[in-house]
């Protein structure tokens, strides 16, 4: 199957939408064996990154995604949230206590929260208390139940438990996300169960056979893993960027470009932001590409 175009629904609805992902720290208080992101690192300067993001926000409708690691354990996280003048989405394991989240909401109650539930790490009662508070005091909360083959039935029960909250809170969505580790033992029945719960339709996909809105996980499975983009026009830079915890700015996070940054906010005096705000790039990535948050289309 050949994908001709792919984009997040937000790009379809708003031509000025800008996706800016900032990994403010790769440190994490969890060390899950299915996570390839975690590393123990020092805390880097962040003031110039805030200044840069707010600058882009003067020209685009920026959706700043704070992720890691666990972004909420950054020692200056409240200062960072207060300093950003854009929309903010936070990807978190929700492990900080309820009092912290009350402080966070006092600073900014216009947040979107993406909370991941890890069965082997979480206390369900505590997680639910924080979930309820955030559902009542934020713009939107999404809970990803991490579907682990070692705890399949327990994860299914937790998923159904949280799914019921969608009827109670209009600003909440519950998803299932499959995780992989050294002792995965998903059966065909497990895969069918997982597939049946992929009711997310955030991504627009146009193929040679037709077009539809579908989920991230379904895109991966449609393409036997990830779509391969070769000779595609890519709006990375023009519609989104990625910033590392140490200030390096990347056009995307594909394997090929992972170490090819545009500049470093803490080192370079970089002024020509229009270079990437006005120009799409032709992607010669001849490997699986997983950054589906950036719009792409065949250049033909």
Short mmCIF file of the C-alpha atoms (twelve columns), coordinates in Angstrom:
data_MODEL
# 
_entry.id   MODEL 
# 
loop_
_atom_site.group_PDB 
_atom_site.id 
_atom_site.type_symbol 
_atom_site.label_atom_id 
_atom_site.label_alt_id 
_atom_site.label_comp_id 
_atom_site.label_asym_id 
_atom_site.label_seq_id 
_atom_site.Cartn_x 
_atom_site.Cartn_y 
_atom_site.Cartn_z 
_atom_site.pdbx_PDB_model_num 
ATOM 1   C CA . UNK A 1   0.000   0.000   0.000  1 
ATOM 2   C CA . UNK A 2   1.406   3.370   -0.999 1 
ATOM 3   C CA . UNK A 3   0.562   6.384   1.146  1 
ATOM 4   C CA . UNK A 4   0.278   9.553   -0.946 1 
ATOM 5   C CA . UNK A 5   -0.457  12.031  1.841  1 
ATOM 6   C CA . UNK A 6   -0.597  12.018  5.609  1 
ATOM 7   C CA . UNK A 7   -1.433  14.722  8.119  1 
ATOM 8   C CA . UNK A 8   -2.810  15.318  11.596 1 
ATOM 9   C CA . UNK A 9   -6.420  16.520  11.622 1 
ATOM 10  C CA . UNK A 10  -5.286  19.778  13.247 1 
ATOM 11  C CA . UNK A 11  -3.355  20.693  10.088 1 
ATOM 12  C CA . UNK A 12  -6.474  20.071  8.037  1 
ATOM 13  C CA . UNK A 13  -8.529  22.386  10.233 1 
ATOM 14  C CA . UNK A 14  -5.988  25.186  10.704 1 
ATOM 15  C CA . UNK A 15  -3.346  26.102  8.067  1 
ATOM 16  C CA . UNK A 16  -1.391  28.046  10.712 1 
ATOM 17  C CA . UNK A 17  -1.273  25.163  13.187 1 
ATOM 18  C CA . UNK A 18  2.304   24.508  14.314 1 
ATOM 19  C CA . UNK A 19  3.427   21.400  16.209 1 
ATOM 20  C CA . UNK A 20  6.449   22.066  18.410 1 
ATOM 21  C CA . UNK A 21  7.719   19.124  20.489 1 
ATOM 22  C CA . UNK A 22  10.121  19.940  23.315 1 
ATOM 23  C CA . UNK A 23  11.785  17.104  25.231 1 
ATOM 24  C CA . UNK A 24  12.589  19.214  28.272 1 
ATOM 25  C CA . UNK A 25  14.291  16.286  30.041 1 
ATOM 26  C CA . UNK A 26  14.897  12.619  29.318 1 
ATOM 27  C CA . UNK A 27  15.130  11.892  33.042 1 
ATOM 28  C CA . UNK A 28  12.254  9.867   34.416 1 
ATOM 29  C CA . UNK A 29  11.219  8.539   37.803 1 
ATOM 30  C CA . UNK A 30  10.045  5.356   36.040 1 
ATOM 31  C CA . UNK A 31  12.433  3.127   34.132 1 
ATOM 32  C CA . UNK A 32  10.088  0.939   32.094 1 
ATOM 33  C CA . UNK A 33  11.728  -1.876  30.158 1 
ATOM 34  C CA . UNK A 34  9.669   -0.950  27.073 1 
ATOM 35  C CA . UNK A 35  10.896  2.656   26.968 1 
ATOM 36  C CA . UNK A 36  13.768  3.569   24.664 1 
ATOM 37  C CA . UNK A 37  13.863  7.229   25.660 1 
ATOM 38  C CA . UNK A 38  14.962  7.268   29.297 1 
ATOM 39  C CA . UNK A 39  18.476  8.353   30.198 1 
ATOM 40  C CA . UNK A 40  20.049  9.983   33.208 1 
ATOM 41  C CA . UNK A 41  21.152  13.463  32.151 1 
ATOM 42  C CA . UNK A 42  21.912  16.890  33.544 1 
ATOM 43  C CA . UNK A 43  19.378  19.706  33.428 1 
ATOM 44  C CA . UNK A 44  20.131  22.174  30.648 1 
ATOM 45  C CA . UNK A 45  19.302  25.865  30.262 1 
ATOM 46  C CA . UNK A 46  15.719  26.453  29.138 1 
ATOM 47  C CA . UNK A 47  15.203  30.227  29.026 1 
ATOM 48  C CA . UNK A 48  16.256  30.615  25.382 1 
ATOM 49  C CA . UNK A 49  14.020  27.739  24.353 1 
ATOM 50  C CA . UNK A 50  11.030  29.493  25.920 1 
ATOM 51  C CA . UNK A 51  12.009  32.695  24.119 1 
ATOM 52  C CA . UNK A 52  12.289  30.825  20.802 1 
ATOM 53  C CA . UNK A 53  8.928   29.074  21.189 1 
ATOM 54  C CA . UNK A 54  7.189   32.353  22.062 1 
ATOM 55  C CA . UNK A 55  8.815   33.941  19.002 1 
ATOM 56  C CA . UNK A 56  7.354   31.266  16.695 1 
ATOM 57  C CA . UNK A 57  4.030   31.843  18.453 1 
ATOM 58  C CA . UNK A 58  3.942   35.369  17.038 1 
ATOM 59  C CA . UNK A 59  3.468   33.918  13.537 1 
ATOM 60  C CA . UNK A 60  1.845   30.503  14.056 1 
ATOM 61  C CA . UNK A 61  -0.796  28.896  16.255 1 
ATOM 62  C CA . UNK A 62  1.751   26.887  18.222 1 
ATOM 63  C CA . UNK A 63  0.853   23.715  20.081 1 
ATOM 64  C CA . UNK A 64  3.829   23.143  22.400 1 
ATOM 65  C CA . UNK A 65  4.147   19.514  23.492 1 
ATOM 66  C CA . UNK A 66  6.243   19.014  26.635 1 
ATOM 67  C CA . UNK A 67  7.542   15.469  26.829 1 
ATOM 68  C CA . UNK A 68  10.587  13.411  27.831 1 
ATOM 69  C CA . UNK A 69  11.339  11.323  29.892 1 
ATOM 70  C CA . UNK A 70  8.949   12.640  32.467 1 
ATOM 71  C CA . UNK A 71  8.653   16.418  31.929 1 
ATOM 72  C CA . UNK A 72  6.931   17.121  35.248 1 
ATOM 73  C CA . UNK A 73  10.000  16.113  37.263 1 
ATOM 74  C CA . UNK A 74  12.017  18.935  35.670 1 
ATOM 75  C CA . UNK A 75  13.001  21.193  38.616 1 
ATOM 76  C CA . UNK A 76  11.817  24.306  36.745 1 
ATOM 77  C CA . UNK A 77  8.657   22.882  35.200 1 
ATOM 78  C CA . UNK A 78  6.307   25.403  36.836 1 
ATOM 79  C CA . UNK A 79  8.501   28.253  35.608 1 
ATOM 80  C CA . UNK A 80  8.507   26.759  32.112 1 
ATOM 81  C CA . UNK A 81  4.707   26.419  31.997 1 
ATOM 82  C CA . UNK A 82  4.330   29.973  33.275 1 
ATOM 83  C CA . UNK A 83  6.776   31.336  30.690 1 
ATOM 84  C CA . UNK A 84  5.254   29.745  27.596 1 
ATOM 85  C CA . UNK A 85  2.702   31.939  25.805 1 
ATOM 86  C CA . UNK A 86  1.430   29.209  23.476 1 
ATOM 87  C CA . UNK A 87  -1.020  26.340  23.820 1 
ATOM 88  C CA . UNK A 88  0.583   23.607  25.940 1 
ATOM 89  C CA . UNK A 89  0.185   19.847  25.890 1 
ATOM 90  C CA . UNK A 90  1.987   17.800  28.547 1 
ATOM 91  C CA . UNK A 91  2.800   14.105  28.145 1 
ATOM 92  C CA . UNK A 92  3.173   12.691  31.653 1 
ATOM 93  C CA . UNK A 93  2.957   9.512   33.702 1 
ATOM 94  C CA . UNK A 94  0.914   11.522  36.229 1 
ATOM 95  C CA . UNK A 95  3.188   10.415  39.065 1 
ATOM 96  C CA . UNK A 96  3.459   13.797  40.790 1 
ATOM 97  C CA . UNK A 97  1.108   14.204  43.756 1 
ATOM 98  C CA . UNK A 98  -2.253  15.954  43.654 1 
ATOM 99  C CA . UNK A 99  -0.907  19.071  45.374 1 
ATOM 100 C CA . UNK A 100 1.574   19.557  42.534 1 
ATOM 101 C CA . UNK A 101 -1.203  19.421  39.940 1 
ATOM 102 C CA . UNK A 102 -3.146  22.026  41.895 1 
ATOM 103 C CA . UNK A 103 -0.078  24.281  41.697 1 
ATOM 104 C CA . UNK A 104 0.214   23.580  37.981 1 
ATOM 105 C CA . UNK A 105 -3.419  24.487  37.311 1 
ATOM 106 C CA . UNK A 106 -3.102  27.657  39.394 1 
ATOM 107 C CA . UNK A 107 -0.412  28.756  36.934 1 
ATOM 108 C CA . UNK A 108 -2.232  27.686  33.753 1 
ATOM 109 C CA . UNK A 109 -5.622  26.000  33.543 1 
ATOM 110 C CA . UNK A 110 -5.636  26.103  29.746 1 
ATOM 111 C CA . UNK A 111 -3.652  22.876  29.440 1 
ATOM 112 C CA . UNK A 112 -4.074  19.612  27.589 1 
ATOM 113 C CA . UNK A 113 -2.806  16.537  29.417 1 
ATOM 114 C CA . UNK A 114 -1.745  13.220  27.889 1 
ATOM 115 C CA . UNK A 115 -1.413  10.808  30.811 1 
ATOM 116 C CA . UNK A 116 0.025   7.311   30.416 1 
ATOM 117 C CA . UNK A 117 -1.077  4.601   32.822 1 
ATOM 118 C CA . UNK A 118 1.606   1.950   33.474 1 
ATOM 119 C CA . UNK A 119 0.006   -0.982  35.253 1 
ATOM 120 C CA . UNK A 120 3.158   -2.172  37.021 1 
ATOM 121 C CA . UNK A 121 3.979   1.315   38.339 1 
ATOM 122 C CA . UNK A 122 0.729   3.047   39.221 1 
ATOM 123 C CA . UNK A 123 -1.544  3.070   42.227 1 
ATOM 124 C CA . UNK A 124 -4.956  3.107   40.567 1 
ATOM 125 C CA . UNK A 125 -6.776  5.011   43.325 1 
ATOM 126 C CA . UNK A 126 -4.194  7.805   43.376 1 
ATOM 127 C CA . UNK A 127 -4.126  7.986   39.569 1 
ATOM 128 C CA . UNK A 128 -7.920  8.278   39.422 1 
ATOM 129 C CA . UNK A 129 -7.939  11.115  41.982 1 
ATOM 130 C CA . UNK A 130 -5.507  13.102  39.858 1 
ATOM 131 C CA . UNK A 131 -7.339  12.207  36.650 1 
ATOM 132 C CA . UNK A 132 -10.650 13.464  38.067 1 
ATOM 133 C CA . UNK A 133 -9.081  16.710  39.241 1 
ATOM 134 C CA . UNK A 134 -7.516  17.371  35.838 1 
ATOM 135 C CA . UNK A 135 -10.696 16.429  33.975 1 
ATOM 136 C CA . UNK A 136 -12.501 19.073  36.021 1 
ATOM 137 C CA . UNK A 137 -9.853  21.790  35.700 1 
ATOM 138 C CA . UNK A 138 -8.140  21.483  32.301 1 
ATOM 139 C CA . UNK A 139 -9.080  21.829  28.644 1 
ATOM 140 C CA . UNK A 140 -8.615  18.186  27.776 1 
ATOM 141 C CA . UNK A 141 -7.165  14.988  29.231 1 
ATOM 142 C CA . UNK A 142 -6.242  11.864  27.319 1 
ATOM 143 C CA . UNK A 143 -5.311  8.664   29.140 1 
ATOM 144 C CA . UNK A 144 -3.223  6.045   27.364 1 
ATOM 145 C CA . UNK A 145 -3.483  2.631   29.001 1 
ATOM 146 C CA . UNK A 146 -0.204  0.859   28.276 1 
ATOM 147 C CA . UNK A 147 -1.232  -2.626  27.103 1 
ATOM 148 C CA . UNK A 148 1.470   -4.965  28.423 1 
ATOM 149 C CA . UNK A 149 1.430   -8.649  27.463 1 
ATOM 150 C CA . UNK A 150 2.587   -9.595  30.975 1 
ATOM 151 C CA . UNK A 151 -0.596  -8.145  32.492 1 
ATOM 152 C CA . UNK A 152 -3.079  -8.498  29.646 1 
ATOM 153 C CA . UNK A 153 -6.278  -9.121  31.581 1 
ATOM 154 C CA . UNK A 154 -5.444  -6.508  34.218 1 
ATOM 155 C CA . UNK A 155 -4.728  -3.922  31.513 1 
ATOM 156 C CA . UNK A 156 -7.988  -4.727  29.759 1 
ATOM 157 C CA . UNK A 157 -9.909  -4.242  33.005 1 
ATOM 158 C CA . UNK A 158 -8.190  -0.904  33.650 1 
ATOM 159 C CA . UNK A 159 -8.961  0.181   30.075 1 
ATOM 160 C CA . UNK A 160 -12.688 -0.566  30.452 1 
ATOM 161 C CA . UNK A 161 -12.703 1.113   33.870 1 
ATOM 162 C CA . UNK A 162 -11.339 4.362   32.440 1 
ATOM 163 C CA . UNK A 163 -13.363 4.138   29.220 1 
ATOM 164 C CA . UNK A 164 -16.516 4.648   31.282 1 
ATOM 165 C CA . UNK A 165 -15.277 8.131   32.219 1 
ATOM 166 C CA . UNK A 166 -15.791 9.299   28.623 1 
ATOM 167 C CA . UNK A 167 -19.533 9.412   29.376 1 
ATOM 168 C CA . UNK A 168 -18.922 11.503  32.484 1 
ATOM 169 C CA . UNK A 169 -16.364 13.976  31.115 1 
ATOM 170 C CA . UNK A 170 -16.793 15.502  27.662 1 
ATOM 171 C CA . UNK A 171 -13.161 16.641  27.632 1 
ATOM 172 C CA . UNK A 172 -11.625 13.192  28.159 1 
ATOM 173 C CA . UNK A 173 -10.529 10.401  25.807 1 
ATOM 174 C CA . UNK A 174 -9.236  6.947   26.718 1 
ATOM 175 C CA . UNK A 175 -6.905  4.997   24.448 1 
ATOM 176 C CA . UNK A 176 -5.002  1.734   24.448 1 
ATOM 177 C CA . UNK A 177 -1.320  1.667   23.470 1 
ATOM 178 C CA . UNK A 178 0.577   -1.583  22.917 1 
ATOM 179 C CA . UNK A 179 4.081   -1.844  24.420 1 
ATOM 180 C CA . UNK A 180 6.950   -4.082  23.403 1 
ATOM 181 C CA . UNK A 181 9.726   -5.644  25.462 1 
ATOM 182 C CA . UNK A 182 11.956  -8.708  25.460 1 
ATOM 183 C CA . UNK A 183 9.285   -11.163 26.595 1 
ATOM 184 C CA . UNK A 184 6.296   -10.055 24.512 1 
ATOM 185 C CA . UNK A 185 3.753   -12.830 24.002 1 
ATOM 186 C CA . UNK A 186 0.826   -11.214 22.208 1 
ATOM 187 C CA . UNK A 187 -1.496  -13.760 20.654 1 
ATOM 188 C CA . UNK A 188 -3.615  -13.260 17.542 1 
ATOM 189 C CA . UNK A 189 -6.553  -12.765 19.887 1 
ATOM 190 C CA . UNK A 190 -4.659  -9.984  21.710 1 
ATOM 191 C CA . UNK A 191 -3.905  -8.235  18.407 1 
ATOM 192 C CA . UNK A 192 -7.565  -8.404  17.382 1 
ATOM 193 C CA . UNK A 193 -8.602  -6.976  20.742 1 
ATOM 194 C CA . UNK A 194 -6.073  -4.156  20.384 1 
ATOM 195 C CA . UNK A 195 -7.174  -3.423  16.812 1 
ATOM 196 C CA . UNK A 196 -10.833 -3.268  17.842 1 
ATOM 197 C CA . UNK A 197 -10.082 -0.474  20.327 1 
ATOM 198 C CA . UNK A 198 -8.350  1.824   17.820 1 
ATOM 199 C CA . UNK A 199 -11.239 4.260   17.536 1 
ATOM 200 C CA . UNK A 200 -9.011  7.333   17.259 1 
ATOM 201 C CA . UNK A 201 -9.376  9.215   13.964 1 
ATOM 202 C CA . UNK A 202 -6.901  12.083  14.306 1 
ATOM 203 C CA . UNK A 203 -4.833  11.323  11.192 1 
ATOM 204 C CA . UNK A 204 -5.835  11.973  7.600  1 
ATOM 205 C CA . UNK A 205 -4.391  9.420   5.189  1 
ATOM 206 C CA . UNK A 206 -4.667  9.415   1.393  1 
ATOM 207 C CA . UNK A 207 -3.541  6.266   -0.388 1 
ATOM 208 C CA . UNK A 208 -3.778  5.048   -3.978 1 
ATOM 209 C CA . UNK A 209 -6.942  3.204   -2.900 1 
ATOM 210 C CA . UNK A 210 -8.724  6.140   -1.240 1 
ATOM 211 C CA . UNK A 211 -8.663  8.423   1.778  1 
ATOM 212 C CA . UNK A 212 -9.812  8.267   5.393  1 
ATOM 213 C CA . UNK A 213 -9.184  9.442   8.945  1 
ATOM 214 C CA . UNK A 214 -7.581  6.832   11.135 1 
ATOM 215 C CA . UNK A 215 -5.414  6.247   14.198 1 
ATOM 216 C CA . UNK A 216 -1.644  6.355   14.564 1 
ATOM 217 C CA . UNK A 217 -1.525  2.645   15.412 1 
ATOM 218 C CA . UNK A 218 -3.622  1.747   12.369 1 
ATOM 219 C CA . UNK A 219 -1.252  3.711   10.124 1 
ATOM 220 C CA . UNK A 220 1.641   1.685   11.526 1 
ATOM 221 C CA . UNK A 221 -0.124  -1.595  10.899 1 
ATOM 222 C CA . UNK A 222 -1.294  -0.546  7.416  1 
ATOM 223 C CA . UNK A 223 2.364   -0.115  6.484  1 
ATOM 224 C CA . UNK A 224 3.718   -3.166  8.317  1 
ATOM 225 C CA . UNK A 225 5.394   -0.912  10.851 1 
ATOM 226 C CA . UNK A 226 5.905   2.626   9.598  1 
ATOM 227 C CA . UNK A 227 5.251   4.361   6.274  1 
ATOM 228 C CA . UNK A 228 8.357   4.871   4.153  1 
ATOM 229 C CA . UNK A 229 8.709   8.422   2.842  1 
ATOM 230 C CA . UNK A 230 11.089  8.753   -0.078 1 
ATOM 231 C CA . UNK A 231 11.041  11.837  -2.298 1 
ATOM 232 C CA . UNK A 232 8.078   13.262  -0.388 1 
ATOM 233 C CA . UNK A 233 7.457   16.927  0.239  1 
ATOM 234 C CA . UNK A 234 7.645   17.367  4.007  1 
ATOM 235 C CA . UNK A 235 6.481   20.344  6.049  1 
ATOM 236 C CA . UNK A 236 8.929   19.791  8.899  1 
ATOM 237 C CA . UNK A 237 10.193  23.194  9.924  1 
ATOM 238 C CA . UNK A 238 7.295   24.895  8.180  1 
ATOM 239 C CA . UNK A 239 4.685   23.136  10.311 1 
ATOM 240 C CA . UNK A 240 6.676   21.680  13.185 1 
ATOM 241 C CA . UNK A 241 10.029  21.281  14.911 1 
ATOM 242 C CA . UNK A 242 11.567  19.168  17.657 1 
ATOM 243 C CA . UNK A 243 13.737  20.535  20.459 1 
ATOM 244 C CA . UNK A 244 16.030  18.400  22.622 1 
ATOM 245 C CA . UNK A 245 16.589  18.939  26.332 1 
ATOM 246 C CA . UNK A 246 20.013  20.445  25.587 1 
ATOM 247 C CA . UNK A 247 18.683  23.040  23.131 1 
ATOM 248 C CA . UNK A 248 19.284  21.352  19.766 1 
ATOM 249 C CA . UNK A 249 16.531  22.061  17.222 1 
ATOM 250 C CA . UNK A 250 15.723  19.309  14.691 1 
ATOM 251 C CA . UNK A 251 13.492  19.368  11.612 1 
ATOM 252 C CA . UNK A 252 12.291  15.858  12.507 1 
ATOM 253 C CA . UNK A 253 13.210  12.806  14.544 1 
ATOM 254 C CA . UNK A 254 13.695  10.187  11.848 1 
ATOM 255 C CA . UNK A 255 16.702  7.894   12.127 1 
ATOM 256 C CA . UNK A 256 18.483  9.731   9.345  1 
ATOM 257 C CA . UNK A 257 18.000  13.194  10.819 1 
ATOM 258 C CA . UNK A 258 18.302  12.335  14.491 1 
ATOM 259 C CA . UNK A 259 21.796  13.848  14.755 1 
ATOM 260 C CA . UNK A 260 21.442  16.529  12.086 1 
ATOM 261 C CA . UNK A 261 20.174  19.566  13.958 1 
ATOM 262 C CA . UNK A 262 19.409  22.976  12.507 1 
ATOM 263 C CA . UNK A 263 21.051  24.837  15.380 1 
ATOM 264 C CA . UNK A 264 21.410  24.946  19.169 1 
ATOM 265 C CA . UNK A 265 19.440  27.579  21.044 1 
ATOM 266 C CA . UNK A 266 21.998  27.772  23.846 1 
ATOM 267 C CA . UNK A 267 24.998  28.161  21.538 1 
ATOM 268 C CA . UNK A 268 24.037  29.736  18.213 1 
ATOM 269 C CA . UNK A 269 22.817  33.246  17.552 1 
ATOM 270 C CA . UNK A 270 20.319  32.034  14.980 1 
ATOM 271 C CA . UNK A 271 18.042  34.691  13.471 1 
ATOM 272 C CA . UNK A 272 16.789  33.454  10.079 1 
ATOM 273 C CA . UNK A 273 13.660  31.691  11.368 1 
ATOM 274 C CA . UNK A 274 11.840  32.392  8.085  1 
ATOM 275 C CA . UNK A 275 14.058  29.798  6.412  1 
ATOM 276 C CA . UNK A 276 12.043  26.991  7.948  1 
ATOM 277 C CA . UNK A 277 8.758   28.844  8.536  1 
ATOM 278 C CA . UNK A 278 8.246   29.496  4.812  1 
ATOM 279 C CA . UNK A 279 9.784   26.489  3.091  1 
ATOM 280 C CA . UNK A 280 8.789   22.854  2.863  1 
ATOM 281 C CA . UNK A 281 11.618  20.388  2.353  1 
ATOM 282 C CA . UNK A 282 11.914  17.444  0.037  1 
ATOM 283 C CA . UNK A 283 12.417  14.409  2.244  1 
ATOM 284 C CA . UNK A 284 14.930  11.827  0.991  1 
ATOM 285 C CA . UNK A 285 14.337  9.644   4.033  1 
ATOM 286 C CA . UNK A 286 14.493  6.139   2.604  1 
ATOM 287 C CA . UNK A 287 13.815  4.505   5.963  1 
ATOM 288 C CA . UNK A 288 10.663  4.033   8.064  1 
ATOM 289 C CA . UNK A 289 9.466   7.467   9.125  1 
ATOM 290 C CA . UNK A 290 7.345   7.772   12.249 1 
ATOM 291 C CA . UNK A 291 6.824   11.523  12.614 1 
ATOM 292 C CA . UNK A 292 3.239   11.511  11.373 1 
ATOM 293 C CA . UNK A 293 2.567   14.745  13.280 1 
ATOM 294 C CA . UNK A 294 4.259   16.547  10.354 1 
ATOM 295 C CA . UNK A 295 2.218   16.836  7.111  1 
ATOM 296 C CA . UNK A 296 3.634   15.019  4.078  1 
ATOM 297 C CA . UNK A 297 2.524   14.489  0.503  1 
ATOM 298 C CA . UNK A 298 3.992   12.845  -2.565 1 
ATOM 299 C CA . UNK A 299 5.985   15.320  -4.628 1 
ATOM 300 C CA . UNK A 300 4.594   14.369  -8.035 1 
# 
